[in-house]
């Protein structure tokens, strides 16, 4: 079996989700499973030749995971399925991407779903694939948890998923990832890994009622907005897909750290800790790692600005320990997203510009205090979140963002080389927002696969 996943050309990061899934499948099914990282630049014919060489005379079974809404990968899955490959959709947003956008039958301009491109889909933990792999010939999947299967008219049958089980989340084989080179699959040696500690995000644990403004393009000075129940940031599909399922115990996290490859001096490669509020538990985790005789080189933290502000005393303890042990702590990604309060409100970030600026002051002060043990800037490899353009950009928001950026010198150390345009996945809260505006105003925005093209001029007319 192989799992195809989206990748950026020339990168060397590991992919926890697909690589852990491949490890679980191999360990529990006895079926070899590799991950193939496919970039937009890869040639489809060369990839299909490499797949044919890999499978030889065996029935090809290809999972697709973490596709980053890439239409080229959805159409590759459809092509392979038509040619006899068993294609299985898994990973984040499986359920909603397989089923299609809410109301697509009544509203034909909406995303119809990827059910036609895949033989099956599996929502939730990878171990659910094991019984499925034994039954592929019979299509008798009625009792297998997490499985989705479609009739030819798009009617989807869906079994409830299993809960996440820590016992299968401790092991990752990091040498099972391949890339395409000269029509062949070659191993990719990764230089950074990931360690999972939180399943989902605590900011998405609670539902709040919020108002989101109409897009600036159709709302000139009218002040219209939509009230919506929101779980986490309005643009975040993790928030809708997973919510928050809690924290893995320390032993499971240590098992994952033990799996990381080592660099030449015997220390573990740098890794990103997946936890939006990691600071309170990190000093104890670092001590546990040390007691286990594991040497670390670098920990990359992705956290929220409020997590940094509330956890500053823990971070100082952590940096003191890290400096003593020669471990570099990089605040590699803080989701600032904007420096305009109206846009932060519409993103439902739960943070203000003042919070973002306080977090930046803290990082700059820590750099002065902890020097070589601590990094936070774009020069040091950080890539902080900055979403632009957005649907609410106006002359006022542009002026406000620009004012804060130049007043606080954010271009020197905080802003990433490129901003990230707002993406509205059809199943994010902003998907509900834009559908509500379509209904009220009689507009239709185009769909690009599973993404809603908010940046285009909407077409008039009800379906
Ligand atoms: S964008 Fe980040 S902080 Fe917001 S809900 Fe998603 S994971 Fe949580």
Tab-separated table of C-alpha atoms and ligand atoms in Angstrom:
chain	number	residue	atom	x	y	z
A	1	UNK	CA	0.000	0.000	0.000
A	2	UNK	CA	1.065	3.617	-0.490
A	3	UNK	CA	-0.281	6.870	0.961
A	4	UNK	CA	-0.081	9.914	-1.317
A	5	UNK	CA	0.155	13.263	0.412
A	6	UNK	CA	0.651	16.903	-0.572
A	7	UNK	CA	4.163	18.323	-0.208
A	8	UNK	CA	6.266	21.376	-1.082
A	9	UNK	CA	9.066	20.740	-3.541
A	10	UNK	CA	12.573	20.794	-2.069
A	11	UNK	CA	11.407	20.583	1.579
A	12	UNK	CA	12.673	18.003	4.077
A	13	UNK	CA	10.074	18.046	6.868
A	14	UNK	CA	8.422	14.850	8.082
A	15	UNK	CA	4.637	14.371	7.982
A	16	UNK	CA	3.369	12.952	11.245
A	17	UNK	CA	-0.203	12.084	10.174
A	18	UNK	CA	0.532	10.069	7.018
A	19	UNK	CA	3.806	8.589	8.354
A	20	UNK	CA	2.167	7.450	11.600
A	21	UNK	CA	-0.773	6.001	9.621
A	22	UNK	CA	1.649	4.080	7.352
A	23	UNK	CA	3.459	2.755	10.451
A	24	UNK	CA	0.187	1.575	12.031
A	25	UNK	CA	-0.981	-0.084	8.807
A	26	UNK	CA	2.316	-1.905	8.331
A	27	UNK	CA	2.496	-3.064	11.965
A	28	UNK	CA	-1.084	-4.306	12.239
A	29	UNK	CA	-1.919	-5.542	8.732
A	30	UNK	CA	1.416	-7.024	7.686
A	31	UNK	CA	1.026	-5.092	4.423
A	32	UNK	CA	3.998	-2.862	3.448
A	33	UNK	CA	2.963	0.790	3.427
A	34	UNK	CA	4.972	3.827	2.310
A	35	UNK	CA	4.181	7.533	2.084
A	36	UNK	CA	4.713	9.339	-1.230
A	37	UNK	CA	5.089	13.120	-0.895
A	38	UNK	CA	3.823	14.692	-4.124
A	39	UNK	CA	4.486	18.332	-5.021
A	40	UNK	CA	2.519	20.413	-7.526
A	41	UNK	CA	5.531	20.330	-9.835
A	42	UNK	CA	5.694	16.513	-10.030
A	43	UNK	CA	4.821	15.057	-13.424
A	44	UNK	CA	1.691	12.899	-13.315
A	45	UNK	CA	2.848	10.388	-15.949
A	46	UNK	CA	6.183	9.942	-14.170
A	47	UNK	CA	4.344	9.443	-10.867
A	48	UNK	CA	2.028	6.826	-12.368
A	49	UNK	CA	5.023	4.972	-13.828
A	50	UNK	CA	6.722	4.995	-10.412
A	51	UNK	CA	3.512	3.682	-8.813
A	52	UNK	CA	3.250	0.908	-11.415
A	53	UNK	CA	6.875	-0.094	-10.688
A	54	UNK	CA	6.228	-0.036	-6.928
A	55	UNK	CA	3.107	-2.226	-7.037
A	56	UNK	CA	4.316	-4.596	-9.784
A	57	UNK	CA	1.844	-7.490	-10.048
A	58	UNK	CA	0.070	-6.625	-6.747
A	59	UNK	CA	-3.338	-4.970	-6.561
A	60	UNK	CA	-2.551	-1.246	-6.084
A	61	UNK	CA	-4.098	0.208	-2.919
A	62	UNK	CA	-3.468	3.930	-2.482
A	63	UNK	CA	-4.525	6.073	0.445
A	64	UNK	CA	-4.749	9.845	0.044
A	65	UNK	CA	-4.222	12.038	3.099
A	66	UNK	CA	-3.512	15.704	3.921
A	67	UNK	CA	-4.169	16.787	0.321
A	68	UNK	CA	-4.271	20.544	1.138
A	69	UNK	CA	-7.423	20.886	-1.037
A	70	UNK	CA	-5.317	20.214	-4.153
A	71	UNK	CA	-7.631	19.563	-7.114
A	72	UNK	CA	-4.797	17.840	-9.026
A	73	UNK	CA	-4.591	15.141	-6.311
A	74	UNK	CA	-8.365	14.615	-6.212
A	75	UNK	CA	-8.352	14.172	-9.999
A	76	UNK	CA	-5.331	11.812	-9.770
A	77	UNK	CA	-7.327	9.673	-7.315
A	78	UNK	CA	-10.278	9.560	-9.738
A	79	UNK	CA	-8.011	8.594	-12.646
A	80	UNK	CA	-6.307	5.822	-10.657
A	81	UNK	CA	-9.652	4.482	-9.428
A	82	UNK	CA	-10.968	4.308	-13.011
A	83	UNK	CA	-7.855	2.353	-13.946
A	84	UNK	CA	-8.427	-0.276	-11.244
A	85	UNK	CA	-6.577	1.077	-8.194
A	86	UNK	CA	-8.367	0.887	-4.837
A	87	UNK	CA	-8.285	4.493	-3.644
A	88	UNK	CA	-8.993	5.430	-0.026
A	89	UNK	CA	-9.437	8.963	1.301
A	90	UNK	CA	-8.196	9.542	4.875
A	91	UNK	CA	-6.756	12.272	7.086
A	92	UNK	CA	-8.221	15.662	8.029
A	93	UNK	CA	-11.640	16.652	6.638
A	94	UNK	CA	-12.219	13.169	5.155
A	95	UNK	CA	-15.850	13.031	6.130
A	96	UNK	CA	-16.856	16.436	4.741
A	97	UNK	CA	-14.698	16.230	1.613
A	98	UNK	CA	-16.035	12.769	0.730
A	99	UNK	CA	-19.680	13.772	1.343
A	100	UNK	CA	-19.460	17.177	-0.325
A	101	UNK	CA	-20.566	20.650	0.688
A	102	UNK	CA	-23.785	21.098	2.683
A	103	UNK	CA	-26.791	21.255	0.337
A	104	UNK	CA	-24.871	20.516	-2.888
A	105	UNK	CA	-27.809	18.644	-4.424
A	106	UNK	CA	-30.134	21.682	-4.086
A	107	UNK	CA	-27.339	24.119	-4.991
A	108	UNK	CA	-25.433	22.720	-7.966
A	109	UNK	CA	-22.686	25.376	-7.844
A	110	UNK	CA	-21.479	23.952	-4.494
A	111	UNK	CA	-18.676	21.360	-4.093
A	112	UNK	CA	-20.204	17.967	-4.897
A	113	UNK	CA	-17.738	15.964	-2.844
A	114	UNK	CA	-14.953	13.547	-3.689
A	115	UNK	CA	-17.050	10.363	-3.313
A	116	UNK	CA	-16.670	9.585	-7.016
A	117	UNK	CA	-12.854	9.634	-6.817
A	118	UNK	CA	-12.403	7.118	-4.009
A	119	UNK	CA	-13.373	3.497	-3.455
A	120	UNK	CA	-13.749	4.218	0.288
A	121	UNK	CA	-13.000	6.869	2.845
A	122	UNK	CA	-11.982	6.433	6.473
A	123	UNK	CA	-12.715	9.127	9.033
A	124	UNK	CA	-10.627	9.091	12.229
A	125	UNK	CA	-7.815	6.859	13.516
A	126	UNK	CA	-5.727	4.908	10.986
A	127	UNK	CA	-6.155	1.543	12.736
A	128	UNK	CA	-9.710	1.449	11.349
A	129	UNK	CA	-8.091	0.630	7.995
A	130	UNK	CA	-6.881	-2.751	9.205
A	131	UNK	CA	-10.209	-4.663	8.993
A	132	UNK	CA	-11.002	-2.721	5.826
A	133	UNK	CA	-7.823	-4.001	4.131
A	134	UNK	CA	-8.982	-7.569	4.803
A	135	UNK	CA	-12.380	-6.944	3.228
A	136	UNK	CA	-11.558	-4.886	0.159
A	137	UNK	CA	-12.873	-7.473	-2.279
A	138	UNK	CA	-16.291	-7.899	-0.711
A	139	UNK	CA	-17.379	-4.298	-0.112
A	140	UNK	CA	-19.005	-5.727	3.016
A	141	UNK	CA	-17.908	-2.858	5.208
A	142	UNK	CA	-21.100	-2.430	7.228
A	143	UNK	CA	-19.468	-3.072	10.593
A	144	UNK	CA	-16.097	-1.365	10.153
A	145	UNK	CA	-15.838	1.846	12.187
A	146	UNK	CA	-15.044	5.119	10.419
A	147	UNK	CA	-15.700	3.818	6.901
A	148	UNK	CA	-17.606	5.839	4.308
A	149	UNK	CA	-18.767	4.315	1.051
A	150	UNK	CA	-20.819	5.894	-1.745
A	151	UNK	CA	-23.484	4.635	-4.140
A	152	UNK	CA	-23.206	5.698	-7.786
A	153	UNK	CA	-25.660	8.580	-7.194
A	154	UNK	CA	-23.544	10.022	-4.374
A	155	UNK	CA	-25.584	8.636	-1.467
A	156	UNK	CA	-23.020	8.017	1.257
A	157	UNK	CA	-23.191	5.322	3.937
A	158	UNK	CA	-21.090	6.201	6.933
A	159	UNK	CA	-20.117	4.187	10.025
A	160	UNK	CA	-19.374	5.936	13.336
A	161	UNK	CA	-15.626	6.369	13.982
A	162	UNK	CA	-13.622	4.803	16.786
A	163	UNK	CA	-12.341	7.136	19.488
A	164	UNK	CA	-8.645	8.119	19.378
A	165	UNK	CA	-6.593	5.524	21.234
A	166	UNK	CA	-3.261	6.570	22.771
A	167	UNK	CA	-1.819	3.079	22.442
A	168	UNK	CA	-1.616	3.502	18.652
A	169	UNK	CA	-0.315	7.092	18.741
A	170	UNK	CA	3.150	6.432	20.138
A	171	UNK	CA	4.991	5.004	17.154
A	172	UNK	CA	6.141	6.617	13.913
A	173	UNK	CA	8.570	5.189	11.378
A	174	UNK	CA	10.200	8.309	9.947
A	175	UNK	CA	12.066	6.515	7.131
A	176	UNK	CA	8.918	5.502	5.236
A	177	UNK	CA	8.539	8.672	3.128
A	178	UNK	CA	9.500	8.882	-0.560
A	179	UNK	CA	9.565	11.510	-3.288
A	180	UNK	CA	9.605	11.287	-7.067
A	181	UNK	CA	12.928	11.688	-8.920
A	182	UNK	CA	13.396	10.749	-12.593
A	183	UNK	CA	10.219	8.636	-12.615
A	184	UNK	CA	11.432	6.678	-9.567
A	185	UNK	CA	10.547	6.770	-5.897
A	186	UNK	CA	13.543	7.670	-3.749
A	187	UNK	CA	13.664	7.900	0.063
A	188	UNK	CA	13.366	11.390	1.521
A	189	UNK	CA	15.675	11.984	4.479
A	190	UNK	CA	13.784	14.271	6.791
A	191	UNK	CA	15.446	17.016	8.836
A	192	UNK	CA	12.515	17.949	11.105
A	193	UNK	CA	9.794	15.812	12.648
A	194	UNK	CA	6.596	16.377	14.597
A	195	UNK	CA	5.411	15.118	17.969
A	196	UNK	CA	1.706	15.035	18.779
A	197	UNK	CA	0.582	16.091	22.220
A	198	UNK	CA	-2.839	17.703	21.633
A	199	UNK	CA	-5.509	16.149	19.428
A	200	UNK	CA	-7.315	19.196	18.039
A	201	UNK	CA	-7.143	22.626	19.659
A	202	UNK	CA	-8.378	23.912	23.041
A	203	UNK	CA	-9.562	27.163	21.363
A	204	UNK	CA	-12.026	24.941	19.463
A	205	UNK	CA	-13.297	23.182	22.599
A	206	UNK	CA	-16.146	25.631	23.198
A	207	UNK	CA	-18.849	27.065	20.918
A	208	UNK	CA	-19.431	30.824	21.038
A	209	UNK	CA	-21.935	33.056	19.233
A	210	UNK	CA	-20.055	35.560	17.078
A	211	UNK	CA	-20.794	38.102	14.368
A	212	UNK	CA	-18.833	38.086	11.130
A	213	UNK	CA	-19.031	41.078	8.786
A	214	UNK	CA	-20.089	40.747	5.186
A	215	UNK	CA	-17.125	40.749	2.753
A	216	UNK	CA	-15.847	44.267	2.059
A	217	UNK	CA	-16.518	43.755	-1.671
A	218	UNK	CA	-20.318	43.717	-1.178
A	219	UNK	CA	-20.655	45.649	2.065
A	220	UNK	CA	-19.592	49.177	1.227
A	221	UNK	CA	-20.516	51.159	4.393
A	222	UNK	CA	-23.668	49.114	5.100
A	223	UNK	CA	-22.309	47.396	8.206
A	224	UNK	CA	-24.095	44.071	7.587
A	225	UNK	CA	-22.977	40.960	9.452
A	226	UNK	CA	-23.964	37.338	10.086
A	227	UNK	CA	-24.367	35.815	13.547
A	228	UNK	CA	-22.969	32.289	13.774
A	229	UNK	CA	-22.096	29.684	16.398
A	230	UNK	CA	-18.312	29.307	16.134
A	231	UNK	CA	-15.878	26.728	17.483
A	232	UNK	CA	-12.332	28.095	17.305
A	233	UNK	CA	-11.038	30.391	14.574
A	234	UNK	CA	-13.581	30.975	11.802
A	235	UNK	CA	-11.169	29.937	9.012
A	236	UNK	CA	-9.844	26.823	10.770
A	237	UNK	CA	-10.861	23.443	9.426
A	238	UNK	CA	-9.002	21.619	12.259
A	239	UNK	CA	-11.423	23.313	14.661
A	240	UNK	CA	-14.457	21.909	12.834
A	241	UNK	CA	-12.890	18.526	12.015
A	242	UNK	CA	-11.477	17.665	15.429
A	243	UNK	CA	-12.589	20.199	18.028
A	244	UNK	CA	-10.483	19.246	21.043
A	245	UNK	CA	-9.927	15.645	22.136
A	246	UNK	CA	-7.472	16.305	24.942
A	247	UNK	CA	-3.797	15.732	25.693
A	248	UNK	CA	-1.746	12.576	25.203
A	249	UNK	CA	0.005	11.301	28.318
A	250	UNK	CA	3.721	11.874	28.832
A	251	UNK	CA	4.687	8.265	28.124
A	252	UNK	CA	2.980	8.360	24.698
A	253	UNK	CA	4.763	11.631	23.889
A	254	UNK	CA	8.094	10.131	25.022
A	255	UNK	CA	7.502	7.082	22.811
A	256	UNK	CA	7.087	9.414	19.837
A	257	UNK	CA	10.259	11.346	20.747
A	258	UNK	CA	12.214	8.074	20.966
A	259	UNK	CA	11.151	7.334	17.364
A	260	UNK	CA	12.730	10.509	15.963
A	261	UNK	CA	15.898	10.008	13.884
A	262	UNK	CA	19.222	11.273	15.225
A	263	UNK	CA	21.662	13.772	13.796
A	264	UNK	CA	25.405	13.092	13.570
A	265	UNK	CA	26.109	13.940	17.232
A	266	UNK	CA	23.485	11.480	18.500
A	267	UNK	CA	20.861	14.094	19.394
A	268	UNK	CA	17.305	13.877	18.028
A	269	UNK	CA	16.467	15.957	14.959
A	270	UNK	CA	14.478	19.175	15.597
A	271	UNK	CA	10.767	18.545	16.028
A	272	UNK	CA	7.570	20.559	16.194
A	273	UNK	CA	5.417	19.881	19.258
A	274	UNK	CA	1.751	19.857	18.238
A	275	UNK	CA	0.114	21.670	21.156
A	276	UNK	CA	-1.324	25.207	20.983
A	277	UNK	CA	-0.788	25.765	24.752
A	278	UNK	CA	2.415	23.802	25.478
A	279	UNK	CA	4.227	25.993	28.017
A	280	UNK	CA	2.848	24.752	31.383
A	281	UNK	CA	3.824	21.135	30.677
A	282	UNK	CA	7.111	21.686	28.861
A	283	UNK	CA	9.588	21.976	31.756
A	284	UNK	CA	8.368	18.608	33.110
A	285	UNK	CA	8.478	17.052	29.635
A	286	UNK	CA	12.064	18.210	29.149
A	287	UNK	CA	13.007	16.661	32.517
A	288	UNK	CA	11.271	13.396	31.546
A	289	UNK	CA	13.179	13.351	28.240
A	290	UNK	CA	16.431	13.870	30.138
A	291	UNK	CA	15.610	11.093	32.646
A	292	UNK	CA	15.045	8.815	29.644
A	293	UNK	CA	18.613	9.602	28.441
A	294	UNK	CA	17.334	11.210	25.231
A	295	UNK	CA	19.326	14.177	23.918
A	296	UNK	CA	17.388	16.826	22.011
A	297	UNK	CA	18.710	19.418	19.554
A	298	UNK	CA	15.735	21.728	19.001
A	299	UNK	CA	12.040	22.061	19.895
A	300	UNK	CA	9.803	24.100	17.592
A	301	UNK	CA	6.699	25.519	19.251
A	302	UNK	CA	3.518	26.585	17.477
A	303	UNK	CA	1.325	28.379	19.949
A	304	UNK	CA	-1.210	31.117	20.356
A	305	UNK	CA	-0.241	34.602	21.538
A	306	UNK	CA	-2.437	34.195	24.669
A	307	UNK	CA	-0.643	30.912	25.441
A	308	UNK	CA	2.687	32.751	25.358
A	309	UNK	CA	1.437	35.609	27.546
A	310	UNK	CA	-0.132	33.345	30.184
A	311	UNK	CA	2.759	30.842	30.114
A	312	UNK	CA	5.723	33.204	30.309
A	313	UNK	CA	6.931	31.969	33.734
A	314	UNK	CA	6.981	28.349	32.441
A	315	UNK	CA	8.827	29.425	29.303
A	316	UNK	CA	11.549	31.061	31.409
A	317	UNK	CA	11.990	27.853	33.422
A	318	UNK	CA	12.061	25.873	30.170
A	319	UNK	CA	14.688	28.158	28.625
A	320	UNK	CA	16.879	27.917	31.733
A	321	UNK	CA	16.806	24.102	31.499
A	322	UNK	CA	17.235	24.200	27.695
A	323	UNK	CA	20.276	26.509	27.945
A	324	UNK	CA	21.902	24.121	30.442
A	325	UNK	CA	21.267	21.109	28.182
A	326	UNK	CA	22.199	22.797	24.872
A	327	UNK	CA	18.656	22.566	23.439
A	328	UNK	CA	17.448	25.352	21.141
A	329	UNK	CA	13.807	26.446	21.652
A	330	UNK	CA	12.290	28.117	18.602
A	331	UNK	CA	8.892	29.836	18.793
A	332	UNK	CA	8.430	28.748	15.219
A	333	UNK	CA	4.873	29.819	14.574
A	334	UNK	CA	2.531	32.116	16.441
A	335	UNK	CA	-0.724	32.720	14.628
A	336	UNK	CA	-0.833	36.535	14.799
A	337	UNK	CA	-2.880	36.511	11.550
A	338	UNK	CA	-3.492	40.283	11.485
A	339	UNK	CA	-2.677	43.576	13.167
A	340	UNK	CA	-6.169	45.007	12.695
A	341	UNK	CA	-8.819	44.342	15.349
A	342	UNK	CA	-11.735	44.165	12.858
A	343	UNK	CA	-10.014	41.414	10.914
A	344	UNK	CA	-9.018	39.511	14.083
A	345	UNK	CA	-12.652	39.692	15.186
A	346	UNK	CA	-13.875	38.315	11.841
A	347	UNK	CA	-11.301	35.516	12.064
A	348	UNK	CA	-12.682	34.785	15.571
A	349	UNK	CA	-9.091	34.538	16.737
A	350	UNK	CA	-10.101	35.362	20.323
A	351	UNK	CA	-7.170	37.800	20.468
A	352	UNK	CA	-6.665	41.542	19.982
A	353	UNK	CA	-3.853	43.511	18.353
A	354	UNK	CA	-2.791	44.489	21.894
A	355	UNK	CA	-2.375	40.755	22.733
A	356	UNK	CA	-0.287	40.219	19.601
A	357	UNK	CA	1.954	43.182	20.435
A	358	UNK	CA	2.389	42.010	24.045
A	359	UNK	CA	3.476	38.577	22.781
A	360	UNK	CA	5.984	40.232	20.410
A	361	UNK	CA	7.429	42.325	23.253
A	362	UNK	CA	7.838	39.159	25.359
A	363	UNK	CA	9.657	37.335	22.542
A	364	UNK	CA	12.037	40.212	21.918
A	365	UNK	CA	12.806	40.520	25.660
A	366	UNK	CA	13.407	36.755	25.951
A	367	UNK	CA	15.852	36.897	23.043
A	368	UNK	CA	17.836	39.556	24.900
A	369	UNK	CA	17.798	37.406	28.077
A	370	UNK	CA	18.361	33.883	26.691
A	371	UNK	CA	20.362	34.564	23.490
A	372	UNK	CA	21.579	31.291	21.997
A	373	UNK	CA	18.984	29.016	23.638
A	374	UNK	CA	16.010	30.886	22.205
A	375	UNK	CA	14.765	31.959	18.779
A	376	UNK	CA	11.567	33.578	17.549
A	377	UNK	CA	12.401	35.593	14.407
A	378	UNK	CA	11.977	34.924	10.696
A	379	UNK	CA	15.812	34.990	10.412
A	380	UNK	CA	15.981	32.063	12.836
A	381	UNK	CA	13.490	30.006	10.851
A	382	UNK	CA	10.193	31.076	12.417
A	383	UNK	CA	7.174	31.501	10.157
A	384	UNK	CA	4.478	33.356	12.070
A	385	UNK	CA	0.917	33.438	10.780
A	386	UNK	CA	-0.158	36.514	8.807
A	387	UNK	CA	-3.349	36.115	6.774
A	388	UNK	CA	-3.590	38.525	3.858
A	389	UNK	CA	-5.536	39.231	1.705
A	390	UNK	CA	-8.781	38.601	3.567
A	391	UNK	CA	-12.435	39.100	2.642
A	392	UNK	CA	-12.675	42.160	4.906
A	393	UNK	CA	-9.727	44.196	3.584
A	394	UNK	CA	-10.505	47.881	3.155
A	395	UNK	CA	-8.476	51.076	2.999
A	396	UNK	CA	-8.923	51.382	6.789
A	397	UNK	CA	-7.727	47.857	7.628
A	398	UNK	CA	-4.771	48.191	5.230
A	399	UNK	CA	-3.777	51.512	6.838
A	400	UNK	CA	-4.092	50.044	10.352
A	401	UNK	CA	-2.020	46.948	9.527
A	402	UNK	CA	0.625	49.101	7.845
A	403	UNK	CA	0.743	51.545	10.757
A	404	UNK	CA	1.346	48.767	13.326
A	405	UNK	CA	3.877	46.995	11.106
A	406	UNK	CA	6.038	50.083	10.678
A	407	UNK	CA	5.557	51.448	14.241
A	408	UNK	CA	6.739	48.163	15.783
A	409	UNK	CA	9.245	47.182	13.060
A	410	UNK	CA	7.439	43.891	12.420
A	411	UNK	CA	9.019	43.551	8.972
A	412	UNK	CA	12.415	43.036	10.688
A	413	UNK	CA	11.661	39.888	12.661
A	414	UNK	CA	7.960	38.945	12.728
A	415	UNK	CA	6.399	39.045	9.279
A	416	UNK	CA	6.877	35.924	7.146
A	417	UNK	CA	8.428	36.293	3.657
A	418	UNK	CA	4.954	35.749	2.176
A	419	UNK	CA	1.560	36.249	3.756
A	420	UNK	CA	-1.071	33.464	3.515
A	421	UNK	CA	-4.247	34.375	1.627
A	422	UNK	CA	-7.484	33.604	3.474
A	423	UNK	CA	-8.680	30.147	2.441
A	424	UNK	CA	-12.346	29.249	2.978
A	425	UNK	CA	-12.691	25.469	3.081
A	426	UNK	CA	-16.335	24.576	2.484
A	427	UNK	CA	-16.619	22.909	5.909
A	428	UNK	CA	-15.044	25.699	7.968
A	429	UNK	CA	-17.242	28.151	9.873
A	430	UNK	CA	-16.613	30.701	7.115
A	431	UNK	CA	-18.197	28.200	4.720
A	432	UNK	CA	-21.458	28.558	6.717
A	433	UNK	CA	-20.987	32.334	6.707
A	434	UNK	CA	-20.577	32.656	2.949
A	435	UNK	CA	-23.460	30.235	2.223
A	436	UNK	CA	-25.720	32.329	4.452
A	437	UNK	CA	-24.790	35.470	2.494
A	438	UNK	CA	-25.380	33.617	-0.779
A	439	UNK	CA	-28.870	32.701	0.428
A	440	UNK	CA	-29.763	36.141	1.750
A	441	UNK	CA	-28.422	38.171	-1.151
A	442	UNK	CA	-28.941	35.783	-4.083
A	443	UNK	CA	-25.230	35.524	-4.866
A	444	UNK	CA	-23.080	32.540	-5.846
A	445	UNK	CA	-19.327	32.456	-5.364
A	446	UNK	CA	-17.429	29.920	-7.498
A	447	UNK	CA	-15.986	26.743	-5.955
A	448	UNK	CA	-12.456	25.533	-6.676
A	449	UNK	CA	-12.761	21.933	-5.548
A	450	UNK	CA	-13.346	22.046	-1.783
A	451	UNK	CA	-12.409	25.761	-1.517
A	452	UNK	CA	-14.866	28.666	-1.917
A	453	UNK	CA	-13.523	31.433	-4.194
A	454	UNK	CA	-14.414	34.444	-1.998
A	455	UNK	CA	-11.916	36.601	-3.920
A	456	UNK	CA	-13.933	36.380	-7.155
A	457	UNK	CA	-16.907	38.582	-7.970
A	458	UNK	CA	-20.019	36.574	-7.025
A	459	UNK	CA	-22.541	35.672	-9.720
A	460	UNK	CA	-26.136	36.824	-9.208
A	461	UNK	CA	-28.891	34.239	-9.130
A	462	UNK	CA	-30.413	31.535	-6.955
A	463	UNK	CA	-30.035	27.862	-7.898
B	1	LIG	S1	-6.281	28.299	13.822
B	1	LIG	FE1	-4.993	27.470	15.465
B	1	LIG	S2	-5.750	28.509	17.313
B	1	LIG	FE2	-7.358	28.731	15.783
B	1	LIG	S3	-8.760	27.005	16.177
B	1	LIG	FE3	-7.297	26.388	14.553
B	1	LIG	S4	-5.655	25.311	15.617
B	1	LIG	FE4	-6.799	26.509	17.165
